[in-house]
Coordinates of N, CA, C and O in Angstrom, one line a residue:
X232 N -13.4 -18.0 13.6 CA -12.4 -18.1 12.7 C -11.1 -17.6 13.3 O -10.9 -16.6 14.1
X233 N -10.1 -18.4 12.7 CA -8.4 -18.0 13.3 C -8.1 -17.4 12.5 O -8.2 -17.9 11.4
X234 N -7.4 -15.9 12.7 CA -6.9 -15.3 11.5 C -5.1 -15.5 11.5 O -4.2 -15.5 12.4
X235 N -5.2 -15.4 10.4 CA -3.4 -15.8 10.4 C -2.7 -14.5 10.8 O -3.2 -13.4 10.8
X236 N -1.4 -14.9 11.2 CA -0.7 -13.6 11.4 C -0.5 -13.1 10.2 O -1.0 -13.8 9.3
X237 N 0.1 -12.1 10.1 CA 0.5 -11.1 9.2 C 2.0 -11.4 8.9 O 2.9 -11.7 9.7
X238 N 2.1 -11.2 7.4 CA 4.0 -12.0 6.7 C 4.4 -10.1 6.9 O 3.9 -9.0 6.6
X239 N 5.5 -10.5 7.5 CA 5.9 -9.1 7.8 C 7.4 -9.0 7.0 O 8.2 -10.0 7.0
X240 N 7.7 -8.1 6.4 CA 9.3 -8.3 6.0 C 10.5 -7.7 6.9 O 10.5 -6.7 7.6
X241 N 11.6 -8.5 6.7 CA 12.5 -7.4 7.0 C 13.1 -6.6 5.9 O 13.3 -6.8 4.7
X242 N 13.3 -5.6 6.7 CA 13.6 -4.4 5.8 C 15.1 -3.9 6.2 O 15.2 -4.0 7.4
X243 N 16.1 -3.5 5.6 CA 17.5 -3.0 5.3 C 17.7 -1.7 5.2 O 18.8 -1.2 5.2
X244 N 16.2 -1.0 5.3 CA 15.8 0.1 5.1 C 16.8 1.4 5.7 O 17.5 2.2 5.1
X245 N 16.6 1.0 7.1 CA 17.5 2.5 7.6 C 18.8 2.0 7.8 O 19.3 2.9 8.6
X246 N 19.8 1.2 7.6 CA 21.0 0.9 7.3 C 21.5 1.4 6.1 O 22.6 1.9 6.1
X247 N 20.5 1.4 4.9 CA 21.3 1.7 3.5 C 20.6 3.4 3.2 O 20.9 4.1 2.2
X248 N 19.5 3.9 4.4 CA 19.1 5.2 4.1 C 20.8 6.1 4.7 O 21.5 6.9 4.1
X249 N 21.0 5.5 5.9 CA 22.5 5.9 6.1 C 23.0 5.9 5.6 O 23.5 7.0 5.5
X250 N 23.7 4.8 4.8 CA 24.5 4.8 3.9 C 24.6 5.8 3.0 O 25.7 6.3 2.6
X251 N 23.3 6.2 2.5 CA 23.5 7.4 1.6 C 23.0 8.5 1.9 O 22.5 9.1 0.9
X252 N 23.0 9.0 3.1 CA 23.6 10.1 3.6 C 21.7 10.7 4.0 O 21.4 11.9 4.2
X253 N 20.6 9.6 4.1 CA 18.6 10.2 4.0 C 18.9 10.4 5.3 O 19.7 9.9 6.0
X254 N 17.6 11.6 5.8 CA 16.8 11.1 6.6 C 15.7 10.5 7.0 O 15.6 9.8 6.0
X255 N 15.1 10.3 7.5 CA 13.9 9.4 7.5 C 12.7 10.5 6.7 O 11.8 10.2 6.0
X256 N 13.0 11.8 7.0 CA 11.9 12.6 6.6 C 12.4 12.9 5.2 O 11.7 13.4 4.3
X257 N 13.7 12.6 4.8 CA 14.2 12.8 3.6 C 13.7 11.7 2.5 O 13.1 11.9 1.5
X258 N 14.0 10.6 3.2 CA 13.2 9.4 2.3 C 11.5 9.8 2.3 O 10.8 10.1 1.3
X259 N 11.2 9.7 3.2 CA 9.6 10.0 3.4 C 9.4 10.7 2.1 O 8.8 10.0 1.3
X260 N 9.9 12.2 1.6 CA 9.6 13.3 1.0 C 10.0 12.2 -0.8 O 9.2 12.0 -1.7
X261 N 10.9 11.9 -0.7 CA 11.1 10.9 -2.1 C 10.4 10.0 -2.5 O 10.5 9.6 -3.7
X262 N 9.8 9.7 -1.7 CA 8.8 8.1 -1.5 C 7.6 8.7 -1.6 O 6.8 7.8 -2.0
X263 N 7.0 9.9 -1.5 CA 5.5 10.6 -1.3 C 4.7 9.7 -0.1 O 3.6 9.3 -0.1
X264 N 5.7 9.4 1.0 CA 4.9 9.3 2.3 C 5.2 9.8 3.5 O 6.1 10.6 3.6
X265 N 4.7 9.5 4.5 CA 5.3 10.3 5.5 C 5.8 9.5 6.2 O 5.7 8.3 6.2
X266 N 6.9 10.6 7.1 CA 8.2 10.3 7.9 C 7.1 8.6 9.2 O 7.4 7.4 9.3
X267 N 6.3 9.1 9.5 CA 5.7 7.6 10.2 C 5.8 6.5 9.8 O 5.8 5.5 10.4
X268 N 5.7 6.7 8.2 CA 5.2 5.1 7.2 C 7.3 5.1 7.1 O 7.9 4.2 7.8
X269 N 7.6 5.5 6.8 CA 9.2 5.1 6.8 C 9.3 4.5 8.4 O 9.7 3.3 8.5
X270 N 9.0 5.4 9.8 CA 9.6 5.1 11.1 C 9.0 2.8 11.3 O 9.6 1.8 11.7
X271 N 7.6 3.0 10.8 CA 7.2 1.8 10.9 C 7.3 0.9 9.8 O 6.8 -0.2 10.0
X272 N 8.2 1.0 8.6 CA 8.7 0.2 7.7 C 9.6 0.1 8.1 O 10.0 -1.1 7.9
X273 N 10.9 1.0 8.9 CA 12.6 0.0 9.7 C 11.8 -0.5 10.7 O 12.1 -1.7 10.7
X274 N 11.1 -0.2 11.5 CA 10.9 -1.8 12.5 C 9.9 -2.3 12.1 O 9.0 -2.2 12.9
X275 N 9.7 -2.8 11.1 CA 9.2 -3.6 10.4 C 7.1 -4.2 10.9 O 6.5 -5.2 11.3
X276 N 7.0 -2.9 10.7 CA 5.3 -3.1 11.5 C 4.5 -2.7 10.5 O 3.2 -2.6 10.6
X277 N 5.2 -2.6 9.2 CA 4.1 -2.4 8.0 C 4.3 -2.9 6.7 O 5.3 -2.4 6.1
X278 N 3.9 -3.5 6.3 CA 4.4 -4.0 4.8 C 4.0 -3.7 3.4 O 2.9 -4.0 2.8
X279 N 5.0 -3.1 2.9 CA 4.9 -2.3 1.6 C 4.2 -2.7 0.8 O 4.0 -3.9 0.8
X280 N 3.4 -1.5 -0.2 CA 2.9 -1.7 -1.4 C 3.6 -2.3 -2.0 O 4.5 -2.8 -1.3
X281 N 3.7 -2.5 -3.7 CA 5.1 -3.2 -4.1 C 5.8 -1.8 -5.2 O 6.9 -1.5 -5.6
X282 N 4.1 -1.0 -5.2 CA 4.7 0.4 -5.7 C 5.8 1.2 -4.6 O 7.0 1.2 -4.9
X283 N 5.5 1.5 -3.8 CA 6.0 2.0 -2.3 C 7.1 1.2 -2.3 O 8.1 1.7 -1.9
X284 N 7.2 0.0 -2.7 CA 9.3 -0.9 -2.4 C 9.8 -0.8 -3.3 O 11.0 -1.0 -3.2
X285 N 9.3 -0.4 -4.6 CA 10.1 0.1 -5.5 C 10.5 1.8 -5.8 O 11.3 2.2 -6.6
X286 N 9.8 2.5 -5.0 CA 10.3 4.0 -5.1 C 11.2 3.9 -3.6 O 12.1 4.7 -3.6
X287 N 11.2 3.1 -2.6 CA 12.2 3.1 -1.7 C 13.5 2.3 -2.5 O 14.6 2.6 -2.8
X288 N 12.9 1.1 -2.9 CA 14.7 0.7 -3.3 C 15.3 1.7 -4.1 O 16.5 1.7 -4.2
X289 N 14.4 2.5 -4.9 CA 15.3 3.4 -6.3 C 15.8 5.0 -5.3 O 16.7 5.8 -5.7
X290 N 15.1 5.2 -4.5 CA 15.9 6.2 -3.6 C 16.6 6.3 -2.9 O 17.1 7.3 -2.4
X291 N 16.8 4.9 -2.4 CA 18.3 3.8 -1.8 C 19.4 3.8 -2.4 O 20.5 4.0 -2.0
X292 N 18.8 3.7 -3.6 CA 20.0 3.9 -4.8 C 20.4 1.9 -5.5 O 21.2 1.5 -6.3
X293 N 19.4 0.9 -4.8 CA 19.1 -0.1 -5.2 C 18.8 -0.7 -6.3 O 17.8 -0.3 -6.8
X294 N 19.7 -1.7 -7.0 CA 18.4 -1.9 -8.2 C 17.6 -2.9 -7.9 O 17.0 -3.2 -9.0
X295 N 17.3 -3.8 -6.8 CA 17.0 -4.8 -6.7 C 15.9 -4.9 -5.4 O 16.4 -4.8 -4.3
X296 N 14.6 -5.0 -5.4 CA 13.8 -4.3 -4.2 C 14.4 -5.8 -3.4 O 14.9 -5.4 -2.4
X297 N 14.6 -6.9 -3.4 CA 15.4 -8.2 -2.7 C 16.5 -7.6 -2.2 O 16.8 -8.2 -1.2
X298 N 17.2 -6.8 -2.5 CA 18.3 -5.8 -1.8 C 18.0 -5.1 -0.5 O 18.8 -5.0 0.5
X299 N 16.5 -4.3 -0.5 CA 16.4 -4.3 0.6 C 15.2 -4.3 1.5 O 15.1 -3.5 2.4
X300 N 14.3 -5.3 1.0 CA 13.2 -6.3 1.9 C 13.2 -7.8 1.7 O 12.9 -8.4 0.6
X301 N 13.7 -8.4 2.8 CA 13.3 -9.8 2.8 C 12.3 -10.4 3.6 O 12.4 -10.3 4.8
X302 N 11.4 -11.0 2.7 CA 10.4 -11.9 2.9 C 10.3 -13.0 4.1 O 10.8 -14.2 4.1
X303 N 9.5 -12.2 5.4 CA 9.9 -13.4 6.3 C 9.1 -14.3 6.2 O 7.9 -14.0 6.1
X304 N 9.3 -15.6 6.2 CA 7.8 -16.4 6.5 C 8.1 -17.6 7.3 O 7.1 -18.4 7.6

């Protein structure tokens, strides 16, 4: 069997954590995950729960989780 790749998103993630002033360990601690699962969500090597994209977009300061993960396919 051929397994398909994996739909990976891009994420806006550490552009708009700058923006408002996170660190990665700062989001981590808001999100209840750790500083790795944020390091591998900006380069885009993990793809979010949809609980987990909605406590990062609302600690972004987002209202829109499409604000900041898009769907690559």
């Amino acid at each position: 069997l051929l397994s398909r790749p994996k739909r990976l998103m891009e994420t806006h993630i550490a552009t708009l954590r700058k923006a408002v002033g996170l660190t990665q360990e700062e989001l981590a601690t808001r999100c209840d995950v750790t500083r790795q699962t944020i390091i591998a969500l900006e380069a885009g090597r993990y793809n979010p729960s949809l609980l987990l994209a909605h406590k990062i977009t609302r600690a972004l300061k987002q209202k829109h989780i499409e604000d900041v993960f898009d769907l690559k396919v």
